[in-house]
Coordinates of C-alpha atoms in Angstrom, one line a residue:
M1 CA 4.2 52.9 -71.3
A2 CA 0.8 51.9 -70.9
K3 CA 1.0 50.1 -73.9
E4 CA 3.7 47.7 -73.1
N5 CA 1.8 47.4 -69.8
S6 CA -1.2 46.3 -71.4
G7 CA -2.2 42.9 -70.5
S8 CA 1.6 41.7 -69.7
T9 CA 0.6 39.9 -66.3
K10 CA -1.6 36.9 -68.1
P11 CA 2.0 34.7 -69.1
N12 CA 2.7 35.3 -65.4
Q13 CA -0.4 34.0 -63.9
L14 CA -0.4 31.2 -65.9
E15 CA 2.9 30.1 -64.7
S16 CA 2.2 30.8 -61.2
K17 CA -0.5 28.3 -61.5
R18 CA 1.3 25.5 -63.0
K19 CA 3.9 25.8 -60.0
R20 CA 1.4 26.1 -57.4
L21 CA -0.3 22.8 -58.9
S22 CA 2.9 20.5 -59.1
W23 CA 4.0 22.1 -55.4
I24 CA 0.5 20.8 -54.5
L25 CA 0.5 17.2 -56.6
G26 CA 4.0 17.3 -55.0
V27 CA 3.2 17.4 -51.1
S28 CA 0.1 15.2 -51.9
G29 CA 2.2 12.6 -53.4
L30 CA 4.6 12.4 -50.4
C31 CA 1.8 12.3 -48.0
I32 CA 0.8 9.5 -49.6
L33 CA 3.9 7.9 -49.6
F34 CA 4.9 8.0 -45.9
Y35 CA 1.2 7.1 -44.8
V36 CA 1.6 4.1 -47.2
L37 CA 5.2 3.5 -45.2
G38 CA 4.0 4.0 -41.9
A39 CA 0.8 1.7 -42.3
W40 CA 3.5 -0.8 -43.6
Q41 CA 5.3 -0.3 -40.6
T42 CA 3.1 -0.8 -38.2
T43 CA 1.3 -3.6 -39.7
T44 CA 5.0 -5.2 -39.3
S45 CA 5.8 -4.5 -35.4
T46 CA 6.4 -6.7 -32.6
N47 CA 4.8 -6.6 -29.3
P48 CA 7.7 -5.5 -26.8
L49 CA 6.2 -7.7 -24.2
V50 CA 7.1 -10.6 -26.4
N51 CA 10.2 -9.6 -28.2
Q52 CA 12.7 -9.0 -25.6
S53 CA 16.4 -10.2 -25.2
D54 CA 17.0 -14.4 -24.6
A55 CA 18.5 -13.8 -20.9
Y56 CA 14.6 -12.4 -20.4
T57 CA 12.9 -15.0 -21.9
K58 CA 14.9 -17.6 -20.0
A59 CA 14.6 -15.5 -16.8
S60 CA 10.7 -15.8 -16.9
C61 CA 11.0 -19.5 -16.5
N62 CA 10.8 -21.4 -12.9
N63 CA 13.0 -23.7 -11.8
N64 CA 10.8 -26.2 -13.3
G65 CA 11.6 -24.9 -16.9
T66 CA 7.3 -24.1 -16.7
E67 CA 5.7 -21.1 -18.6
N68 CA 5.4 -17.8 -16.4
N69 CA 2.2 -17.3 -14.6
N70 CA 1.6 -14.0 -15.6
P71 CA -0.6 -13.9 -18.7
L72 CA 0.5 -10.2 -19.6
L73 CA 3.8 -11.9 -20.1
N74 CA 2.1 -13.2 -23.8
P75 CA -1.1 -11.0 -24.0
Q76 CA -3.4 -11.0 -26.8
P77 CA -4.5 -8.2 -28.9
L78 CA -6.1 -5.3 -27.3
P79 CA -10.1 -4.9 -27.9
S80 CA -9.8 -1.6 -30.0
T81 CA -6.8 0.3 -31.9
S82 CA -6.8 3.2 -29.9
S83 CA -5.1 0.8 -27.3
G84 CA -2.4 -0.7 -29.0
V85 CA 1.4 -0.8 -28.3
L86 CA 3.0 2.1 -29.1
D87 CA 6.5 2.4 -30.5
F88 CA 8.2 5.3 -29.3
D89 CA 11.9 5.3 -30.7
S90 CA 11.8 7.2 -33.9
H91 CA 8.7 9.8 -33.1
H92 CA 10.7 10.6 -29.7
Q93 CA 14.6 10.2 -31.2
I94 CA 15.2 7.4 -28.0
E95 CA 16.8 4.2 -28.6
I96 CA 14.7 2.4 -25.4
N97 CA 15.3 -0.9 -27.6
N98 CA 18.8 -0.9 -27.7
S99 CA 20.7 -2.8 -25.6
D100 CA 23.5 -0.7 -26.1
S101 CA 21.8 1.8 -24.1
V102 CA 20.0 0.1 -21.4
Q103 CA 21.5 -0.1 -18.1
N104 CA 21.2 -4.1 -16.4
F105 CA 21.1 -4.1 -13.2
P106 CA 22.8 -6.7 -11.3
A107 CA 21.3 -8.8 -8.3
C108 CA 22.0 -8.1 -4.9
G109 CA 24.0 -11.1 -3.2
M110 CA 21.6 -13.3 -1.0
K111 CA 21.8 -11.8 1.9
Y112 CA 19.7 -9.3 0.9
S113 CA 17.0 -11.3 0.3
E114 CA 14.9 -9.9 3.3
Y115 CA 16.4 -6.6 3.2
T116 CA 14.1 -3.7 4.7
P117 CA 15.9 -0.2 4.2
C118 CA 14.4 1.8 6.6
Q119 CA 14.2 -1.0 9.1
D120 CA 17.5 -2.9 8.8
P121 CA 18.9 -3.9 12.0
V122 CA 22.4 -3.3 11.7
R123 CA 21.4 0.7 11.2
G124 CA 18.7 0.0 13.9
R125 CA 21.6 -0.4 16.4
K126 CA 23.2 2.8 16.1
F127 CA 20.2 4.9 17.6
D128 CA 18.9 5.3 20.8
R129 CA 17.1 2.3 22.8
K130 CA 15.1 4.7 24.9
M131 CA 11.3 4.4 23.8
L132 CA 12.2 2.0 21.4
K133 CA 13.4 4.9 19.1
Y134 CA 15.9 2.0 17.3
R135 CA 13.1 0.4 15.9
E136 CA 11.6 3.3 14.1
R137 CA 12.3 4.3 10.7
H138 CA 16.0 4.8 10.3
C139 CA 16.6 5.3 5.8
P140 CA 19.7 4.9 4.3
K141 CA 21.7 7.8 2.9
T142 CA 22.0 8.5 -1.1
D143 CA 25.3 7.1 -0.9
E144 CA 24.1 4.0 0.6
L145 CA 21.4 3.2 -1.4
L146 CA 21.6 -0.3 -3.4
H147 CA 21.7 0.0 -6.8
C148 CA 20.6 -3.8 -7.5
L149 CA 17.9 -5.9 -7.4
I150 CA 17.0 -8.2 -4.4
P151 CA 16.8 -11.7 -5.3
A152 CA 14.1 -14.0 -4.4
P153 CA 14.9 -17.2 -2.2
P154 CA 16.3 -20.2 -4.4
K155 CA 12.9 -22.3 -4.6
Y156 CA 10.4 -19.2 -4.3
K157 CA 6.9 -20.5 -5.5
N158 CA 3.8 -18.4 -6.0
P159 CA 1.8 -18.2 -2.9
F160 CA -1.3 -20.1 -2.4
K161 CA -4.4 -18.3 -3.5
W162 CA -7.1 -16.5 -1.5
P163 CA -8.5 -18.1 0.3
Q164 CA -6.0 -21.0 1.0
S165 CA -3.4 -18.5 1.5
R166 CA -5.0 -17.2 4.9
D167 CA -3.7 -21.2 6.4
Y168 CA -0.9 -22.0 4.0
A169 CA 2.3 -20.8 2.7
W170 CA 5.4 -21.9 1.0
Y171 CA 8.3 -22.9 3.7
D172 CA 10.8 -21.9 0.9
N173 CA 9.3 -18.3 0.6
I174 CA 9.8 -17.5 3.8
P175 CA 12.8 -20.1 5.3
H176 CA 12.3 -19.3 8.9
K177 CA 11.1 -21.9 11.2
E178 CA 12.0 -19.5 14.7
L179 CA 8.3 -19.0 15.4
S180 CA 7.1 -22.3 14.5
I181 CA 9.6 -23.0 17.2
E182 CA 9.6 -20.2 19.9
K183 CA 5.3 -19.9 19.5
A184 CA 4.4 -23.6 19.3
V185 CA 2.5 -23.3 22.4
Q186 CA 0.5 -20.4 21.2
N187 CA -0.6 -22.4 18.0
W188 CA 0.5 -19.2 15.7
I189 CA 2.8 -21.2 13.1
Q190 CA 3.3 -24.7 12.3
A191 CA 5.8 -26.0 10.3
E192 CA 4.6 -29.2 7.6
G193 CA 7.1 -30.5 5.3
D194 CA 7.2 -27.6 2.5
R195 CA 4.5 -25.2 4.0
F196 CA 4.0 -23.4 6.9
R197 CA 0.3 -23.8 8.4
F198 CA -1.7 -21.1 10.2
P199 CA -4.2 -22.5 12.6
G200 CA -5.3 -19.2 13.8
G201 CA -4.0 -19.2 17.1
G202 CA -2.8 -16.7 19.2
T203 CA -1.5 -16.1 23.0
M204 CA -5.0 -14.8 24.1
F205 CA -6.9 -16.4 21.9
P206 CA -6.0 -20.4 22.3
H207 CA -9.4 -21.7 20.8
G208 CA -8.5 -19.6 17.6
A209 CA -9.2 -16.1 16.4
D210 CA -12.4 -17.0 15.0
A211 CA -13.6 -17.8 18.5
Y212 CA -12.0 -15.1 20.4
I213 CA -13.4 -12.5 17.3
D214 CA -16.8 -14.4 18.4
D215 CA -16.3 -13.3 21.9
I216 CA -15.7 -9.6 21.2
A217 CA -18.6 -9.7 19.0
E218 CA -20.9 -10.6 21.9
L219 CA -19.7 -7.2 23.1
I220 CA -19.6 -4.9 20.6
P221 CA -21.1 -4.6 17.0
L222 CA -19.3 -6.4 14.4
K223 CA -22.0 -7.4 12.2
S224 CA -23.8 -4.3 11.7
G225 CA -21.7 -2.6 9.4
T226 CA -20.6 0.1 12.0
I227 CA -17.1 -1.4 12.3
R228 CA -15.1 -1.4 9.1
T229 CA -11.7 -0.5 9.4
A230 CA -9.5 -1.9 12.6
I231 CA -5.9 -1.5 13.7
D232 CA -4.0 -4.5 15.4
T233 CA -1.3 -3.0 17.2
G234 CA 1.7 -5.7 17.5
C235 CA -0.3 -8.2 15.6
G236 CA 1.9 -11.3 15.2
V237 CA 1.2 -13.7 12.3
A238 CA -1.8 -11.1 11.7
S239 CA -4.4 -14.1 12.4
W240 CA -7.0 -11.7 13.9
G241 CA -7.0 -9.1 11.0
A242 CA -7.2 -12.7 8.9
Y243 CA -10.0 -14.3 10.6
L244 CA -12.1 -10.2 10.6
L245 CA -12.1 -9.9 6.8
K246 CA -14.9 -12.9 6.4
R247 CA -16.9 -10.2 8.7
D248 CA -15.8 -7.3 6.2
I249 CA -13.9 -5.6 8.4
L250 CA -10.1 -4.6 7.1
A251 CA -7.7 -4.8 9.7
M252 CA -4.4 -2.7 9.4
S253 CA -2.0 -4.8 11.4
F254 CA 1.8 -3.9 12.4
A255 CA 4.3 -5.5 14.2
P256 CA 7.9 -4.4 14.3
R257 CA 10.9 -6.3 12.9
D258 CA 12.5 -7.8 15.8
T259 CA 13.6 -11.1 16.9
H260 CA 10.2 -12.8 16.2
E261 CA 11.7 -13.7 12.7
A262 CA 9.3 -12.6 9.5
Q263 CA 5.9 -11.3 11.4
V264 CA 4.7 -9.1 8.9
Q265 CA 6.3 -11.0 6.2
F266 CA 3.9 -13.9 7.3
A267 CA 1.2 -11.7 7.4
L268 CA 1.4 -10.3 3.8
E269 CA 2.4 -13.7 2.6
R270 CA -0.9 -15.2 3.7
G271 CA -2.7 -11.9 2.2
V272 CA -3.4 -10.1 4.7
P273 CA -2.8 -6.1 5.3
A274 CA 0.3 -5.8 7.1
M275 CA 2.9 -2.9 7.8
I276 CA 6.2 -2.6 9.6
G277 CA 5.4 -0.3 12.0
I278 CA 6.3 0.1 16.1
M279 CA 4.5 2.3 18.9
A280 CA 7.6 4.5 20.0
S281 CA 8.3 8.2 19.8
Q282 CA 6.6 9.1 16.6
R283 CA 3.0 9.2 15.3
L284 CA 1.6 6.1 13.6
P285 CA 1.5 6.9 9.6
Y286 CA -2.3 7.3 9.9
P287 CA -4.5 10.4 10.0
A288 CA -6.8 11.2 12.5
R289 CA -9.9 9.4 13.1
A290 CA -9.1 7.0 11.0
F291 CA -10.4 3.7 12.5
D292 CA -13.6 2.3 14.1
M293 CA -11.5 -0.1 16.6
A294 CA -8.4 -0.8 17.9
H295 CA -6.7 -3.6 19.4
C296 CA -4.3 -5.5 21.4
S297 CA -3.5 -8.8 22.5
R298 CA -1.0 -9.0 24.4
C299 CA 0.8 -6.8 22.2
L300 CA 3.6 -6.0 25.2
I301 CA 2.7 -1.7 24.6
P302 CA 3.6 -0.3 27.7
W303 CA -0.1 1.7 27.9
H304 CA 0.3 3.0 31.0
Q305 CA 4.0 4.5 31.0
Y306 CA 5.4 8.2 29.7
D307 CA 1.9 9.4 30.8
G308 CA -0.5 7.3 28.5
L309 CA 1.7 8.8 25.6
Y310 CA 0.4 5.6 23.6
L311 CA -3.2 5.2 24.5
L312 CA -3.4 9.3 23.5
E313 CA -1.8 8.1 20.2
V314 CA -4.5 5.2 19.8
D315 CA -7.0 8.1 20.6
R316 CA -5.8 10.5 17.5
V317 CA -6.2 7.5 14.8
L318 CA -9.6 6.0 16.8
R319 CA -12.9 7.2 15.0
P320 CA -15.4 9.0 17.8
G321 CA -17.6 6.0 19.2
G322 CA -14.7 4.2 18.1
Y323 CA -13.9 1.1 20.6
W324 CA -10.4 -0.3 21.8
V325 CA -10.2 -3.8 22.6
L326 CA -7.2 -4.9 25.2
S327 CA -6.4 -8.6 26.1
G328 CA -3.5 -9.9 28.3
P329 CA -1.7 -8.0 30.8
P330 CA -2.9 -6.6 33.1
I331 CA -6.2 -8.0 31.8
R332 CA -7.3 -10.5 34.3
W333 CA -4.3 -10.9 36.1
K334 CA -5.5 -12.2 39.2
K335 CA -5.7 -16.0 36.8
Y336 CA -3.0 -15.4 34.9
W337 CA -0.3 -13.4 37.2
R338 CA 1.8 -17.0 37.7
G339 CA 2.2 -17.4 34.1
W340 CA 3.3 -13.9 33.2
E341 CA 5.7 -14.3 35.8
R342 CA 4.6 -11.0 37.0
S343 CA 3.9 -9.9 41.3
K344 CA -0.2 -9.2 41.6
Q345 CA 1.0 -5.5 43.2
D346 CA 2.4 -4.8 39.9
L347 CA 0.0 -6.2 37.1
N348 CA -2.8 -4.3 39.7
A349 CA -1.5 -1.0 39.5
E350 CA -0.4 -1.5 35.5
Q351 CA -4.6 -1.8 35.4
N352 CA -5.1 1.0 38.0
A353 CA -2.7 3.3 35.6
I354 CA -4.7 2.7 32.5
E355 CA -8.0 2.3 33.7
T356 CA -7.0 6.1 34.7
V357 CA -5.6 7.4 31.4
A358 CA -8.7 5.9 29.9
K359 CA -10.6 7.9 32.2
R360 CA -8.8 11.5 31.7
L361 CA -9.0 10.6 27.5
C362 CA -13.3 10.8 28.5
W363 CA -13.2 6.7 27.3
K364 CA -16.0 5.1 28.6
K365 CA -15.6 1.3 29.7
V366 CA -18.2 -0.6 28.0
I367 CA -17.1 -3.9 29.9
E368 CA -14.8 -6.6 31.1
K369 CA -15.7 -10.0 30.7
D370 CA -13.0 -13.0 31.1
D371 CA -9.9 -12.3 29.2
L372 CA -11.3 -9.1 27.7
A373 CA -11.7 -5.3 28.4
I374 CA -13.3 -2.6 25.7
W375 CA -13.4 1.1 26.1
Q376 CA -15.7 3.6 24.0
K377 CA -14.2 6.9 22.7
P378 CA -16.5 9.7 22.9
I379 CA -18.4 10.8 19.8
N380 CA -17.5 14.2 20.4
H381 CA -15.7 16.4 23.3
I382 CA -18.5 18.6 24.4
E383 CA -18.3 16.8 28.1
C384 CA -14.5 16.3 27.7
V385 CA -13.9 19.9 27.4
K386 CA -16.0 20.7 30.3
S387 CA -14.0 17.7 32.4
R388 CA -10.8 19.4 32.1
K389 CA -11.6 21.4 35.2
V390 CA -11.1 18.1 36.9
Y391 CA -8.9 16.5 35.0
K392 CA -6.0 19.3 34.4
T393 CA -3.9 16.9 32.3
P394 CA -3.6 15.5 29.7
H395 CA -4.7 18.7 28.4
I396 CA -6.3 19.1 24.6
C397 CA -3.9 20.0 21.8
K398 CA -3.8 23.5 20.6
S399 CA -1.2 22.7 17.8
E400 CA -2.0 22.0 13.8
N401 CA -3.6 20.0 11.9
P402 CA -3.8 16.3 13.6
D403 CA -3.5 14.5 10.6
T404 CA 0.5 15.5 10.3
A405 CA 1.6 11.9 11.2
W406 CA 4.6 11.4 8.8
Y407 CA 8.2 11.6 11.3
R408 CA 5.9 13.5 13.4
D409 CA 6.7 12.7 17.1
M410 CA 3.7 11.8 19.5
E411 CA 2.0 14.5 21.7
S412 CA 0.8 14.0 25.3
C413 CA -2.3 15.7 24.7
I414 CA -5.8 14.8 23.7
T415 CA -5.8 15.2 19.6
P416 CA -9.2 17.4 19.6
L417 CA -12.1 16.5 17.1
P418 CA -14.2 19.1 15.3
E419 CA -16.7 21.1 17.3
V420 CA -20.2 20.0 17.3
S421 CA -23.4 22.0 17.9
N422 CA -25.2 19.2 20.4
P423 CA -24.5 16.5 23.1
D424 CA -25.6 14.3 20.4
E425 CA -23.6 15.1 17.2
V426 CA -21.0 13.2 15.8
A427 CA -17.4 15.1 15.5
G428 CA -16.4 15.4 12.5
G429 CA -19.7 13.6 10.7
S430 CA -21.5 10.3 10.8
L431 CA -20.7 7.2 8.8
E432 CA -22.9 5.5 6.3
K433 CA -22.5 1.9 7.0
W434 CA -20.8 -0.6 5.6
P435 CA -20.9 -1.5 2.5
E436 CA -22.7 2.0 1.2
R437 CA -20.2 3.5 2.9
A438 CA -17.8 3.1 0.1
F439 CA -19.6 5.2 -2.3
A440 CA -21.3 7.2 -0.1
V441 CA -20.0 11.1 -0.2
P442 CA -17.4 11.2 2.9
P443 CA -17.7 14.1 5.1
R444 CA -14.9 15.5 4.9
I445 CA -15.8 16.4 1.3
S446 CA -19.6 17.1 2.5
R447 CA -18.3 19.5 4.9
G448 CA -15.5 21.2 2.6
T449 CA -12.4 20.6 4.8
I450 CA -11.1 19.5 1.7
P451 CA -10.1 22.1 -0.4
G452 CA -10.3 21.6 -4.1
I453 CA -12.5 18.3 -3.8
N454 CA -16.2 18.7 -3.6
E455 CA -19.0 16.1 -4.0
E456 CA -19.0 16.3 -8.3
K457 CA -15.4 15.7 -8.3
F458 CA -15.9 12.7 -5.8
Q459 CA -18.6 11.1 -8.0
A460 CA -16.6 11.9 -11.7
D461 CA -13.2 10.1 -9.7
N462 CA -15.7 7.3 -9.0
E463 CA -16.8 7.1 -12.7
L464 CA -13.5 7.2 -14.1
W465 CA -11.7 4.9 -12.2
K466 CA -14.8 2.7 -12.7
E467 CA -14.0 3.1 -16.5
R468 CA -10.5 2.5 -16.1
V469 CA -10.7 -0.7 -14.2
R470 CA -12.9 -1.9 -16.8
R471 CA -10.4 -0.9 -19.0
Y472 CA -7.6 -2.9 -17.3
K473 CA -9.9 -6.0 -17.1
S474 CA -10.2 -6.2 -20.7
I475 CA -6.5 -6.5 -21.1
N476 CA -5.5 -10.2 -21.6
G477 CA -4.6 -11.6 -18.0
L478 CA -4.9 -8.1 -16.1
L479 CA -7.5 -8.9 -12.9
P480 CA -8.6 -12.2 -13.2
K481 CA -10.4 -13.6 -10.2
G482 CA -7.5 -15.0 -7.6
R483 CA -4.9 -13.5 -9.5
Y484 CA -3.7 -10.6 -7.3
R485 CA -4.2 -10.6 -3.5
N486 CA -2.1 -7.7 -1.7
V487 CA -2.1 -4.4 -4.3
M488 CA -1.0 -1.2 -3.7
D489 CA -2.1 2.3 -5.1
M490 CA 1.0 4.5 -5.0
N491 CA -0.6 7.6 -5.6
A492 CA -4.0 6.8 -4.4
Y493 CA -5.9 10.6 -4.2
I494 CA -9.5 9.5 -2.7
G495 CA -9.3 6.2 -3.2
G496 CA -11.3 5.1 -6.3
F497 CA -9.3 2.6 -8.1
A498 CA -9.6 0.8 -4.5
A499 CA -13.4 1.3 -4.4
A500 CA -13.6 0.3 -8.0
L501 CA -11.7 -2.8 -7.0
L502 CA -14.4 -4.0 -4.0
K503 CA -16.1 -7.0 -6.1
Y504 CA -12.6 -8.7 -6.6
P505 CA -10.9 -10.7 -3.7
L506 CA -8.3 -8.4 -3.2
W507 CA -7.6 -5.6 -0.8
V508 CA -5.6 -2.6 -1.6
M509 CA -2.9 -0.4 -0.1
N510 CA -3.7 3.1 -0.6
V511 CA -0.8 5.6 -0.5
V512 CA -1.2 9.3 0.2
P513 CA 2.5 10.8 -0.8
V514 CA 3.5 13.4 1.8
N515 CA 4.9 15.1 -1.3
S516 CA 1.1 15.4 -2.6
N517 CA -0.7 19.1 -2.9
Q518 CA -3.2 17.4 -0.9
D519 CA -4.0 15.5 2.5
T520 CA -6.8 12.8 1.6
L521 CA -5.9 9.6 3.4
G522 CA -8.8 10.6 5.5
I523 CA -11.5 10.3 2.9
I524 CA -9.9 7.4 2.1
Y525 CA -10.5 5.9 5.8
E526 CA -13.6 7.7 5.9
R527 CA -15.0 5.2 2.8
G528 CA -13.8 2.3 4.8
L529 CA -10.5 1.4 2.6
I530 CA -7.2 1.9 4.4
G531 CA -3.6 3.2 3.5
T532 CA -0.5 5.0 4.7
Y533 CA 1.3 8.2 4.2
Q534 CA 5.1 7.7 2.6
D535 CA 7.4 9.6 1.1
W536 CA 8.4 7.5 -2.2
C537 CA 12.2 9.0 -2.1
E538 CA 12.6 6.3 0.7
A539 CA 11.7 2.5 0.8
F540 CA 8.4 1.3 2.4
S541 CA 8.0 -0.1 5.8
T542 CA 7.3 -3.6 4.1
Y543 CA 9.7 -7.0 3.3
P544 CA 10.6 -7.8 -0.3
R545 CA 8.0 -9.7 -2.5
T546 CA 4.8 -8.5 -0.5
Y547 CA 2.9 -7.5 -3.3
D548 CA 1.2 -8.5 -6.2
L549 CA 0.1 -5.4 -8.2
I550 CA 1.3 -2.1 -7.8
H551 CA -0.5 1.1 -9.6
A552 CA 1.9 4.5 -10.4
S553 CA -1.1 7.0 -11.4
G554 CA 1.1 10.1 -11.6
V555 CA 3.7 9.0 -9.3
F556 CA 6.5 10.1 -11.0
S557 CA 5.3 13.6 -11.8
I558 CA 5.3 14.4 -8.4
Y559 CA 8.9 12.8 -8.0
Q560 CA 10.7 13.5 -11.2
D561 CA 12.3 16.9 -9.7
R562 CA 12.6 15.4 -5.9
C563 CA 15.1 12.6 -6.4
D564 CA 16.1 9.8 -9.1
I565 CA 13.3 8.2 -10.0
T566 CA 15.8 4.9 -10.6
Y567 CA 15.7 4.2 -6.6
I568 CA 11.6 4.4 -6.6
L569 CA 12.1 1.7 -9.4
L570 CA 14.1 -0.3 -7.7
E571 CA 12.1 -0.4 -4.5
M572 CA 8.9 -1.3 -6.3
D573 CA 10.9 -4.0 -8.1
R574 CA 12.1 -4.9 -4.3
I575 CA 8.2 -5.2 -2.9
L576 CA 7.1 -6.7 -5.7
R577 CA 6.5 -10.4 -6.2
P578 CA 8.1 -12.7 -9.2
E579 CA 5.6 -12.5 -11.9
G580 CA 4.1 -9.3 -10.0
T581 CA 2.3 -6.6 -12.6
V582 CA 2.5 -2.7 -12.4
I583 CA 0.5 -0.1 -13.8
F584 CA 1.9 3.1 -14.6
R585 CA 0.1 5.9 -15.8
D586 CA 2.0 9.5 -16.5
T587 CA 3.4 11.5 -19.5
V588 CA 4.7 9.9 -22.9
E589 CA 8.2 11.5 -21.6
L590 CA 8.1 10.2 -18.3
L591 CA 7.0 6.5 -18.9
V592 CA 9.6 6.3 -22.1
K593 CA 12.2 6.8 -19.3
I594 CA 10.6 4.6 -16.9
K595 CA 10.5 1.9 -19.8
S596 CA 14.6 2.3 -20.2
I597 CA 15.1 1.9 -16.7
T598 CA 12.8 -1.0 -16.2
D599 CA 14.3 -2.9 -19.6
G600 CA 17.4 -3.6 -17.5
M601 CA 15.4 -4.4 -14.8
R602 CA 14.1 -7.9 -15.7
W603 CA 10.7 -6.0 -16.4
K604 CA 9.1 -6.7 -19.5
S605 CA 6.1 -3.8 -20.6
Q606 CA 4.7 -2.0 -23.0
I607 CA 3.1 1.2 -23.5
M608 CA -0.6 1.8 -24.4
D609 CA -2.6 4.7 -25.6
H610 CA -4.6 6.4 -23.1
E611 CA -8.6 5.0 -22.5
N612 CA -9.7 8.4 -24.4
G613 CA -7.3 8.3 -27.3
P614 CA -4.0 8.6 -28.8
F615 CA -4.1 12.5 -28.9
N616 CA -4.5 12.4 -24.6
P617 CA -0.7 13.2 -23.7
E618 CA -1.0 10.7 -20.5
K619 CA -0.3 7.1 -21.7
V620 CA -0.6 3.8 -19.6
L621 CA 2.6 1.3 -19.2
F622 CA 2.0 -2.5 -18.3
A623 CA 5.0 -4.0 -16.9
V624 CA 5.5 -7.7 -15.3
K625 CA 8.6 -8.8 -13.3
T626 CA 9.9 -11.9 -14.6
Y627 CA 10.6 -14.6 -12.7
W628 CA 14.1 -15.5 -11.5
T629 CA 15.6 -16.4 -8.1
G630 CA 18.9 -15.7 -6.6
E631 CA 20.5 -19.0 -7.0
A632 CA 19.4 -18.8 -11.2
T633 CA 21.3 -15.4 -10.7
Q634 CA 24.4 -17.2 -9.0
K635 CA 24.8 -19.6 -11.9
K636 CA 24.3 -17.1 -14.7
H637 CA 26.9 -15.5 -13.4

């Protein structure tokens, strides 16, 4: 037996080696074949922004037959192969470019051209008129949501570029002459042929907003960089905010949707920050200690009513040491009482009531001169706490986080300031002057009041967004000077994207979703930027076609399990101007789903690699809303 086994394994080993070598050669050959096929497929792929359906191509032209103004519709090659257009058809087994699988959304009727879902006048009339609750946000239920695209007016044109837009807007974009007639004497707005002109007038500044602001600057420091963020309650067409911009002061202007048609729409068409909003029964959607200055010029808010509730809300959002500027009734009532059609006694009683509330808030009256009265909030509450022995009401609140402001009722108490160790210390920390303030470490971070965010993360976030904005700029047509004016960041985090855009002639509405893990909106305001809270399962408080560029980083990762993302995309389409741009940053799976929806919304889009390369699971989707109008849609059908 031993003799039979001796040397018997050698032929088997040779055979085994032959099989192994054949297998290796076969696999290598297949790899080479697939590589060649893949390279051939890449070189013959088409650009998804260019290769769209005939219907989309036609819709991208305006009524005069000119080409689309957004250069992203015909992009040039990107600077490196790692940012090339990505095709997920075969890799993800999803036929995103198959027209049979795309749901095409119809246009809504022209009656919805200025639809504001959560401030719909018809829905609002169903609610209590007490404290103007019917003018607050009342959003439609899921079964009431529109499943169509809001049409632009038939002769819609791209708005004037900033700074021309401050003074002019096309009549066809906002076909309302009511304000030009009703407010003709106050010089808010004038209709001149095919356009509106905004002379900068106002009820209480007949010589123009510029001269009015100069009067304020003689009383408080507007030029030193101390005052950067402001809030204008009952803003009209936001001329006060428009003329503050050249002084590097950024104002959040708001007004209700009421009988004065399209106030906020005019403001945004001008390129001035604004929202639909009202002081009624709920807190304003901003954090505590947000604004350096608050303003009311005949804004018709009953400051003295409801135990001073509205002044208490102004106190909540006003920074320590911030100013409240009031003009109009009842200030200087001895001169104007006849024109205001009110009695001397009534106006005198109103001013006395306002003075009393301000004193109990521990505000100091800085000055009353001519048509202006100005108060200042204390830098801390050391003396205010002592004064509670004299003024029992309003008491200092003992409730939870004062930043909580989404659908939260106002409270008839003083919002407490962070504790200090001496009377000269600014509660919550002092701020650098503008523009250093934008990149200085915000006090909320340096004091450790926002869990998980420290100075190192703040600096890293700044560098991250500087690099990303540089990357965006390298893409043909994105961020050229004057291309965008009104920008929205749907998930702003700590404002890094907005800060990286400061050198451009634009402004950013920084939105912090209420569903985020961290409330960072206070940090954004401490940087000298503006923003608001928002639940993206609901509509935003603005008119259609009011933003030029929307940035959505990680938004759909937050909301994919909370509500149908189709309605978020329809909302984005509502507030985006024709030929406006959207930048999505999210996981590949979500972006493929988003693209499959936006393909049916008359958007053109392309998915690109992350700036760090193709192996990063996050990708970037660039999309452009094509030009079309309600009239074109009606003719088409």
